[in-house]
Tab-separated table of C-alpha atoms in Angstrom:
chain	number	residue	atom	x	y	z
A	1	MET	CA	26.414	-36.819	-15.121
A	2	ASN	CA	27.506	-39.762	-17.229
A	3	PRO	CA	26.351	-39.198	-20.847
A	4	LEU	CA	24.999	-42.741	-21.055
A	5	VAL	CA	22.904	-42.243	-17.905
A	6	MET	CA	21.709	-38.839	-19.173
A	7	THR	CA	20.693	-40.384	-22.486
A	8	LEU	CA	18.820	-43.165	-20.713
A	9	LEU	CA	16.924	-40.671	-18.530
A	10	MET	CA	16.010	-38.490	-21.522
A	11	LEU	CA	14.769	-41.514	-23.440
A	12	SER	CA	12.731	-42.583	-20.412
A	13	LEU	CA	11.156	-39.141	-20.221
A	14	GLY	CA	10.197	-39.369	-23.866
A	15	LEU	CA	8.944	-42.940	-23.488
A	16	GLY	CA	6.713	-42.111	-20.507
A	17	THR	CA	5.139	-39.168	-22.300
A	18	THR	CA	4.662	-41.183	-25.521
A	19	ILE	CA	2.966	-44.044	-23.645
A	20	THR	CA	0.550	-41.573	-22.079
A	21	PHE	CA	-0.105	-39.966	-25.470
A	22	LEU	CA	-0.936	-43.279	-27.153
A	23	GLY	CA	-2.593	-45.198	-24.311
A	24	SER	CA	-6.317	-45.619	-23.835
A	25	HIS	CA	-6.136	-48.130	-20.957
A	26	TRP	CA	-6.038	-46.689	-17.444
A	27	LEU	CA	-3.158	-48.919	-16.335
A	28	LEU	CA	-1.112	-47.992	-19.413
A	29	ILE	CA	-1.699	-44.280	-18.771
A	30	TRP	CA	-0.723	-44.675	-15.129
A	31	MET	CA	2.411	-46.540	-16.189
A	32	GLY	CA	3.439	-43.740	-18.579
A	33	LEU	CA	3.009	-41.099	-15.874
A	34	GLU	CA	5.079	-43.175	-13.439
A	35	ILE	CA	7.902	-43.637	-15.956
A	36	ASN	CA	7.833	-39.881	-16.521
A	37	THR	CA	8.096	-39.157	-12.799
A	38	MET	CA	10.851	-41.694	-12.116
A	39	ALA	CA	12.947	-40.458	-15.041
A	40	ILE	CA	13.143	-36.848	-13.821
A	41	ILE	CA	13.909	-37.615	-10.180
A	42	PRO	CA	17.640	-38.444	-10.792
A	43	LEU	CA	17.969	-35.179	-12.744
A	44	MET	CA	16.472	-33.250	-9.833
A	45	ILE	CA	18.622	-34.795	-7.109
A	46	TYR	CA	21.855	-34.758	-9.121
A	47	GLN	CA	23.084	-31.537	-7.434
A	48	GLN	CA	23.433	-33.254	-4.028
A	49	HIS	CA	22.338	-30.037	-2.320
A	50	PRO	CA	19.914	-29.927	0.649
A	51	ARG	CA	17.474	-27.758	-1.314
A	52	ALA	CA	17.609	-30.170	-4.250
A	53	VAL	CA	16.977	-33.144	-1.959
A	54	GLU	CA	14.050	-31.311	-0.337
A	55	ALA	CA	12.593	-30.359	-3.709
A	56	THR	CA	12.954	-33.898	-5.011
A	57	THR	CA	11.234	-35.340	-1.929
A	58	LYS	CA	8.326	-32.900	-2.228
A	59	TYR	CA	7.978	-33.621	-5.942
A	60	PHE	CA	8.030	-37.394	-5.419
A	61	LEU	CA	5.400	-37.248	-2.681
A	62	THR	CA	3.019	-35.034	-4.627
A	63	GLN	CA	3.396	-36.997	-7.870
A	64	ALA	CA	2.974	-40.316	-6.034
A	65	THR	CA	-0.211	-38.977	-4.432
A	66	ALA	CA	-1.548	-37.816	-7.782
A	67	SER	CA	-0.703	-41.140	-9.440
A	68	ALA	CA	-2.358	-43.106	-6.640
A	69	LEU	CA	-5.473	-40.931	-6.899
A	70	LEU	CA	-5.524	-41.383	-10.683
A	71	LEU	CA	-5.172	-45.157	-10.377
A	72	PHE	CA	-7.883	-45.267	-7.710
A	73	ALA	CA	-10.229	-43.256	-9.950
A	74	GLY	CA	-9.562	-45.566	-12.906
A	75	THR	CA	-10.070	-48.653	-10.775
A	76	THR	CA	-13.330	-47.285	-9.330
A	77	ASN	CA	-14.612	-46.481	-12.796
A	78	ALA	CA	-13.695	-49.987	-14.013
A	79	TRP	CA	-15.475	-51.487	-10.995
A	80	MET	CA	-18.653	-49.511	-11.723
A	81	THR	CA	-18.683	-49.821	-15.523
A	82	GLY	CA	-16.694	-52.993	-16.215
A	83	GLN	CA	-14.457	-51.118	-18.690
A	84	TRP	CA	-10.816	-50.038	-18.420
A	85	ASN	CA	-11.021	-47.829	-21.490
A	86	MET	CA	-10.277	-44.184	-20.741
A	87	MET	CA	-13.210	-42.892	-22.772
A	88	ASP	CA	-15.736	-44.970	-20.770
A	89	LEU	CA	-15.586	-42.515	-17.886
A	90	ILE	CA	-19.253	-42.233	-16.929
A	91	TYR	CA	-19.007	-42.474	-13.140
A	92	PRO	CA	-19.114	-38.865	-11.754
A	93	THR	CA	-16.978	-39.601	-8.685
A	94	SER	CA	-14.189	-41.037	-10.857
A	95	ALA	CA	-14.351	-37.990	-13.164
A	96	THR	CA	-13.989	-35.633	-10.211
A	97	LEU	CA	-11.112	-37.640	-8.741
A	98	ILE	CA	-9.307	-37.633	-12.085
A	99	THR	CA	-9.745	-33.862	-12.382
A	100	PHE	CA	-8.136	-33.314	-8.985
A	101	ALA	CA	-5.380	-35.859	-9.689
A	102	LEU	CA	-4.406	-34.135	-12.933
A	103	ALA	CA	-4.607	-30.732	-11.222
A	104	LEU	CA	-2.153	-32.005	-8.608
A	105	LYS	CA	0.087	-33.348	-11.386
A	106	ILE	CA	0.422	-30.009	-13.182
A	107	GLY	CA	0.074	-27.639	-10.226
A	108	LEU	CA	-3.373	-26.064	-10.532
A	109	VAL	CA	-4.970	-24.188	-7.633
A	110	PRO	CA	-5.770	-25.416	-4.977
A	111	MET	CA	-3.101	-28.133	-5.468
A	112	HIS	CA	-0.379	-25.710	-6.470
A	113	PHE	CA	1.626	-25.325	-3.262
A	114	TRP	CA	4.374	-27.752	-4.274
A	115	LEU	CA	5.292	-26.126	-7.586
A	116	PRO	CA	7.077	-22.905	-6.433
A	117	GLU	CA	8.959	-24.722	-3.665
A	118	VAL	CA	10.079	-27.561	-5.912
A	119	LEU	CA	11.150	-25.268	-8.743
A	120	GLN	CA	13.112	-23.106	-6.297
A	121	GLY	CA	15.275	-26.087	-5.298
A	122	LEU	CA	16.277	-27.057	-8.851
A	123	ASN	CA	18.757	-25.699	-11.329
A	124	LEU	CA	17.438	-23.863	-14.364
A	125	THR	CA	17.858	-26.759	-16.803
A	126	THR	CA	15.892	-29.246	-14.691
A	127	GLY	CA	13.367	-26.498	-13.884
A	128	LEU	CA	12.861	-26.023	-17.621
A	129	ILE	CA	12.017	-29.723	-18.049
A	130	LEU	CA	9.662	-29.618	-15.063
A	131	SER	CA	7.890	-26.474	-16.341
A	132	THR	CA	7.430	-27.609	-19.939
A	133	TRP	CA	7.884	-31.297	-20.803
A	134	GLN	CA	6.281	-32.618	-17.606
A	135	LYS	CA	3.056	-30.762	-18.462
A	136	LEU	CA	2.560	-32.641	-21.748
A	137	ALA	CA	1.352	-36.014	-20.427
A	138	PRO	CA	-1.334	-34.639	-18.021
A	139	PHE	CA	-2.615	-32.278	-20.709
A	140	ALA	CA	-2.795	-35.136	-23.175
A	141	ILE	CA	-5.188	-36.839	-20.761
A	142	LEU	CA	-7.178	-33.642	-20.181
A	143	LEU	CA	-7.542	-33.006	-23.924
A	144	GLN	CA	-9.036	-36.469	-24.377
A	145	LEU	CA	-11.305	-36.455	-21.338
A	146	TYR	CA	-12.577	-32.861	-21.344
A	147	PRO	CA	-16.146	-33.749	-22.550
A	148	LEU	CA	-16.519	-36.119	-19.595
A	149	LEU	CA	-15.246	-33.762	-16.889
A	150	ASN	CA	-17.259	-31.205	-14.908
A	151	PRO	CA	-16.808	-27.803	-16.646
A	152	ASN	CA	-17.691	-25.861	-13.485
A	153	ILE	CA	-14.772	-27.420	-11.604
A	154	LEU	CA	-12.396	-26.712	-14.484
A	155	ILE	CA	-13.482	-23.060	-14.824
A	156	THR	CA	-13.276	-22.501	-11.055
A	157	MET	CA	-9.808	-24.017	-10.894
A	158	GLY	CA	-8.717	-22.013	-13.920
A	159	ILE	CA	-9.853	-18.629	-12.596
A	160	ALA	CA	-8.417	-19.346	-9.139
A	161	SER	CA	-5.098	-20.326	-10.754
A	162	ILE	CA	-4.940	-17.063	-12.709
A	163	ILE	CA	-5.594	-15.021	-9.548
A	164	VAL	CA	-3.190	-16.982	-7.339
A	165	GLY	CA	-0.525	-17.075	-10.049
A	166	GLY	CA	-0.625	-13.299	-10.367
A	167	TRP	CA	-0.954	-12.603	-6.653
A	168	GLY	CA	1.763	-15.038	-5.573
A	169	GLY	CA	4.416	-13.626	-7.876
A	170	LEU	CA	4.080	-9.992	-6.749
A	171	ASN	CA	6.549	-10.010	-3.852
A	172	GLN	CA	8.962	-12.671	-5.097
A	173	THR	CA	12.674	-11.982	-5.557
A	174	GLN	CA	13.650	-15.441	-6.827
A	175	LEU	CA	13.386	-15.816	-10.588
A	176	ARG	CA	12.487	-19.506	-10.419
A	177	LYS	CA	9.552	-18.801	-8.095
A	178	ILE	CA	8.372	-16.018	-10.370
A	179	LEU	CA	8.422	-18.429	-13.311
A	180	ALA	CA	6.544	-21.004	-11.174
A	181	TYR	CA	3.715	-18.564	-10.432
A	182	SER	CA	3.742	-17.540	-14.077
A	183	SER	CA	3.277	-21.212	-14.960
A	184	ILE	CA	0.314	-21.495	-12.554
A	185	ALA	CA	-1.368	-18.464	-14.139
A	186	HIS	CA	-0.869	-19.759	-17.688
A	187	LEU	CA	-2.207	-23.180	-16.726
A	188	GLY	CA	-5.330	-21.446	-15.478
A	189	TRP	CA	-5.944	-19.911	-18.916
A	190	MET	CA	-5.533	-23.328	-20.564
A	191	VAL	CA	-7.906	-25.160	-18.224
A	192	THR	CA	-10.622	-22.488	-18.360
A	193	ILE	CA	-11.169	-22.783	-22.101
A	194	ILE	CA	-10.564	-26.515	-22.518
A	195	HIS	CA	-14.245	-27.455	-22.274
A	196	PHE	CA	-15.285	-25.041	-25.045
A	197	ILE	CA	-12.419	-25.023	-27.579
A	198	PRO	CA	-9.656	-27.551	-26.734
A	199	GLU	CA	-7.678	-26.322	-29.759
A	200	LEU	CA	-7.129	-23.032	-27.924
A	201	THR	CA	-5.757	-24.971	-24.947
A	202	LEU	CA	-3.282	-26.723	-27.225
A	203	LEU	CA	-2.278	-23.435	-28.845
A	204	ASN	CA	-1.813	-21.787	-25.451
A	205	LEU	CA	0.239	-24.754	-24.218
A	206	ILE	CA	2.573	-24.612	-27.216
A	207	LEU	CA	3.136	-20.874	-26.904
A	208	TYR	CA	3.607	-21.139	-23.129
A	209	MET	CA	6.259	-23.810	-23.620
A	210	MET	CA	8.108	-21.667	-26.163
A	211	MET	CA	8.051	-18.528	-24.018
A	212	THR	CA	9.022	-20.352	-20.832
A	213	THR	CA	11.839	-22.206	-22.639
A	214	SER	CA	13.205	-18.891	-23.870
A	215	MET	CA	13.150	-17.361	-20.381
A	216	PHE	CA	14.873	-20.329	-18.746
A	217	LEU	CA	17.557	-20.394	-21.460
A	218	ILE	CA	18.185	-16.665	-21.119
A	219	PHE	CA	18.447	-16.799	-17.309
A	220	ASN	CA	20.758	-19.799	-17.658
A	221	SER	CA	22.965	-17.890	-20.098
A	222	LEU	CA	23.079	-14.899	-17.743
A	223	ASN	CA	23.698	-17.147	-14.718
A	224	SER	CA	20.847	-15.375	-12.906
A	225	MET	CA	18.795	-16.767	-10.033
A	226	LYS	CA	17.590	-13.595	-8.277
A	227	ILE	CA	16.165	-10.269	-9.359
A	228	ASN	CA	19.222	-8.327	-8.176
A	229	SER	CA	21.518	-10.504	-10.294
A	230	ILE	CA	19.757	-9.513	-13.527
A	231	SER	CA	20.217	-5.789	-12.911
A	232	ILE	CA	23.686	-5.999	-14.512
A	233	SER	CA	22.538	-8.123	-17.441
A	234	MET	CA	22.374	-5.133	-19.791
A	235	THR	CA	26.069	-4.558	-19.186
A	236	LYS	CA	26.967	-8.229	-19.603
A	237	SER	CA	24.825	-9.034	-22.641
A	238	PRO	CA	22.650	-6.292	-24.162
A	239	LEU	CA	21.131	-8.567	-26.802
A	240	LEU	CA	19.971	-11.198	-24.303
A	241	SER	CA	18.569	-8.453	-22.088
A	242	ILE	CA	16.478	-7.014	-24.921
A	243	MET	CA	15.266	-10.511	-25.804
A	244	ALA	CA	14.302	-11.117	-22.176
A	245	LEU	CA	12.407	-7.803	-22.142
A	246	MET	CA	10.373	-8.722	-25.209
A	247	ILE	CA	9.614	-12.274	-24.004
A	248	LEU	CA	8.474	-11.000	-20.601
A	249	LEU	CA	6.077	-8.594	-22.332
A	250	SER	CA	4.854	-11.507	-24.441
A	251	LEU	CA	4.294	-13.592	-21.285
A	252	GLY	CA	2.228	-10.692	-19.964
A	253	GLY	CA	0.043	-10.822	-23.065
A	254	LEU	CA	0.793	-7.434	-24.598
A	255	PRO	CA	0.173	-6.886	-28.331
A	256	PRO	CA	1.646	-7.190	-30.926
A	257	LEU	CA	3.588	-10.111	-29.416
A	258	SER	CA	2.645	-13.804	-29.636
A	259	GLY	CA	1.502	-14.015	-25.992
A	260	PHE	CA	-1.431	-11.709	-26.770
A	261	MET	CA	-2.908	-14.242	-29.223
A	262	PRO	CA	-4.204	-16.974	-26.831
A	263	LYS	CA	-5.519	-14.492	-24.254
A	264	TRP	CA	-7.391	-12.554	-26.946
A	265	LEU	CA	-8.929	-15.703	-28.454
A	266	ILE	CA	-9.858	-17.180	-25.041
A	267	LEU	CA	-11.574	-13.976	-23.862
A	268	GLN	CA	-13.389	-13.741	-27.209
A	269	GLU	CA	-14.688	-17.282	-26.893
A	270	LEU	CA	-15.761	-16.807	-23.270
A	271	THR	CA	-17.829	-13.782	-24.242
A	272	LYS	CA	-19.450	-15.834	-27.036
A	273	GLN	CA	-20.419	-18.388	-24.386
A	274	ASP	CA	-22.004	-15.577	-22.284
A	275	LEU	CA	-19.409	-16.029	-19.553
A	276	PHE	CA	-18.865	-12.299	-19.098
A	277	ILE	CA	-18.046	-12.370	-15.390
A	278	PRO	CA	-15.302	-15.067	-15.651
A	279	ALA	CA	-13.836	-13.276	-18.666
A	280	THR	CA	-13.742	-9.974	-16.773
A	281	ILE	CA	-12.132	-11.562	-13.711
A	282	MET	CA	-9.501	-13.257	-15.887
A	283	ALA	CA	-8.673	-10.042	-17.741
A	284	LEU	CA	-8.308	-8.095	-14.491
A	285	ALA	CA	-6.286	-10.878	-12.785
A	286	THR	CA	-3.844	-10.815	-15.697
A	287	LEU	CA	-2.838	-7.310	-14.593
A	288	LEU	CA	-1.327	-8.872	-11.462
A	289	SER	CA	0.921	-11.074	-13.574
A	290	LEU	CA	1.718	-8.157	-15.861
A	291	PHE	CA	2.912	-6.157	-12.854
A	292	PHE	CA	5.688	-8.538	-11.924
A	293	TYR	CA	6.623	-9.058	-15.575
A	294	LEU	CA	7.053	-5.282	-15.890
A	295	ARG	CA	9.002	-5.322	-12.616
A	296	LEU	CA	11.449	-7.775	-14.169
A	297	CYS	CA	11.597	-5.681	-17.350
A	298	TYR	CA	12.489	-2.634	-15.270
A	299	MET	CA	15.227	-4.507	-13.422
A	300	ILE	CA	16.688	-5.931	-16.635
A	301	THR	CA	16.777	-2.873	-18.865
A	302	LEU	CA	16.367	0.299	-16.782
A	303	THR	CA	18.482	-0.231	-13.669
A	304	PHE	CA	22.113	-0.725	-12.822
A	305	SER	CA	23.192	-2.424	-9.645
A	306	PRO	CA	24.408	0.144	-7.046
A	307	THR	CA	26.470	-2.482	-5.259
A	308	PRO	CA	28.672	-5.254	-6.603
A	309	ILE	CA	26.999	-8.631	-7.097
A	310	PHE	CA	28.902	-11.353	-5.310
A	311	SER	CA	28.162	-14.258	-7.589
A	312	PHE	CA	30.376	-16.697	-9.431
A	313	SER	CA	32.141	-14.827	-12.245
A	314	SER	CA	29.312	-12.312	-12.542
A	315	TRP	CA	31.746	-9.607	-13.670
A	316	GLN	CA	33.239	-11.747	-16.423
A	317	THR	CA	31.612	-11.769	-19.830
A	318	LYS	CA	31.090	-15.261	-21.152
A	319	ILE	CA	31.862	-16.257	-24.691
A	320	VAL	CA	28.405	-16.309	-26.248
A	321	GLN	CA	27.756	-19.276	-28.484
A	322	THR	CA	24.889	-19.530	-30.932
A	323	ASN	CA	21.935	-21.255	-29.304
A	324	ILE	CA	19.607	-22.521	-32.045
A	325	LEU	CA	16.882	-23.537	-29.577
A	326	LEU	CA	16.852	-20.070	-28.020
A	327	ILE	CA	16.615	-18.425	-31.447
A	328	MET	CA	13.700	-20.621	-32.489
A	329	THR	CA	11.722	-20.252	-29.260
A	330	THR	CA	12.313	-16.509	-29.078
A	331	SER	CA	11.169	-15.991	-32.658
A	332	SER	CA	8.024	-18.014	-31.957
A	333	SER	CA	7.419	-16.096	-28.701
A	334	LEU	CA	7.442	-12.738	-30.450
A	335	LEU	CA	6.355	-12.998	-34.066
A	336	LEU	CA	3.360	-15.362	-34.347
A	337	LEU	CA	0.487	-12.925	-33.842
A	338	PRO	CA	0.069	-12.146	-37.597
A	339	LEU	CA	-0.202	-15.901	-38.238
A	340	THR	CA	-3.239	-16.352	-35.930
A	341	PRO	CA	-5.710	-17.404	-38.669
A	342	THR	CA	-3.226	-19.898	-40.113
A	343	LEU	CA	-2.522	-21.427	-36.682
A	344	LEU	CA	-6.231	-21.764	-35.911
A	345	MET	CA	-6.810	-23.460	-39.255
A	346	LEU	CA	-3.956	-25.898	-38.607
A	347	LEU	CA	-5.230	-26.791	-35.133
A	348	GLN	CA	-8.791	-27.541	-36.260
């Protein structure tokens, strides 16, 4: 892609997210989300492949539906209250519609069906943007509106997302679909706790973005799209394989890695709120996600492919260049657990 066009699209992505961050008017928020959506569509369809075209079409339709629902909810609230300010959301129907619109934007259950299919049709770089940066604007709205939204709907969606995210990834062989279901499960953890301690949602979102960025960068470096293509990664690049192993365990929430921190704090807070049954269901549902993370760990580090892998230059070792972003995200994904009190103090 032309560097000038790429720069323009990246600036548009940043502009759309920034407008949503700073806006308090419903039309301004809607405009920021639309700029965000329109900026990523050329990146998605750039491959000119039937799967990319299909994924782009699905993404456009779902995001357009969510934006229309969000605009309708804001207009209805303005009609009932006479105010366009986002914090004047006192009409219950509008609050419910906004909850479902944002759930469709980020891919929460039961509006999650588009996310694995769309991510499967994209390359790893665009999939990284879709899985991380595109979540920021909707969560900025949720973090401002959480006192006005129905907590029962949020908790139900969150628990269902954790279960579906773990269940859906069990029999997958495509790495991008596995990361999509991992994203759904992590989003469930964030939404469940947002009504009680929004700082934990922000902490979980930051750690999720770091861990997911590391995994996408590693799979991109290994040129891996399927499970059977990572079985020779230990031979090609032992260091990247060990890093992938540790990050996958962190995604699963195993101590003493950084991924254990948000799950531990969220379960602790839910028990303080006397929500023992949701906390138990969430802890047990995490075992489903942990199973396919361990399955990937087994394929990466403990197996060797019995048959040759017919992929582009899979036998040839690439010249490994230093990737500063990968180093930073990997360090954050593995080593932040001892800094838990400091991070909590900074977020308050």
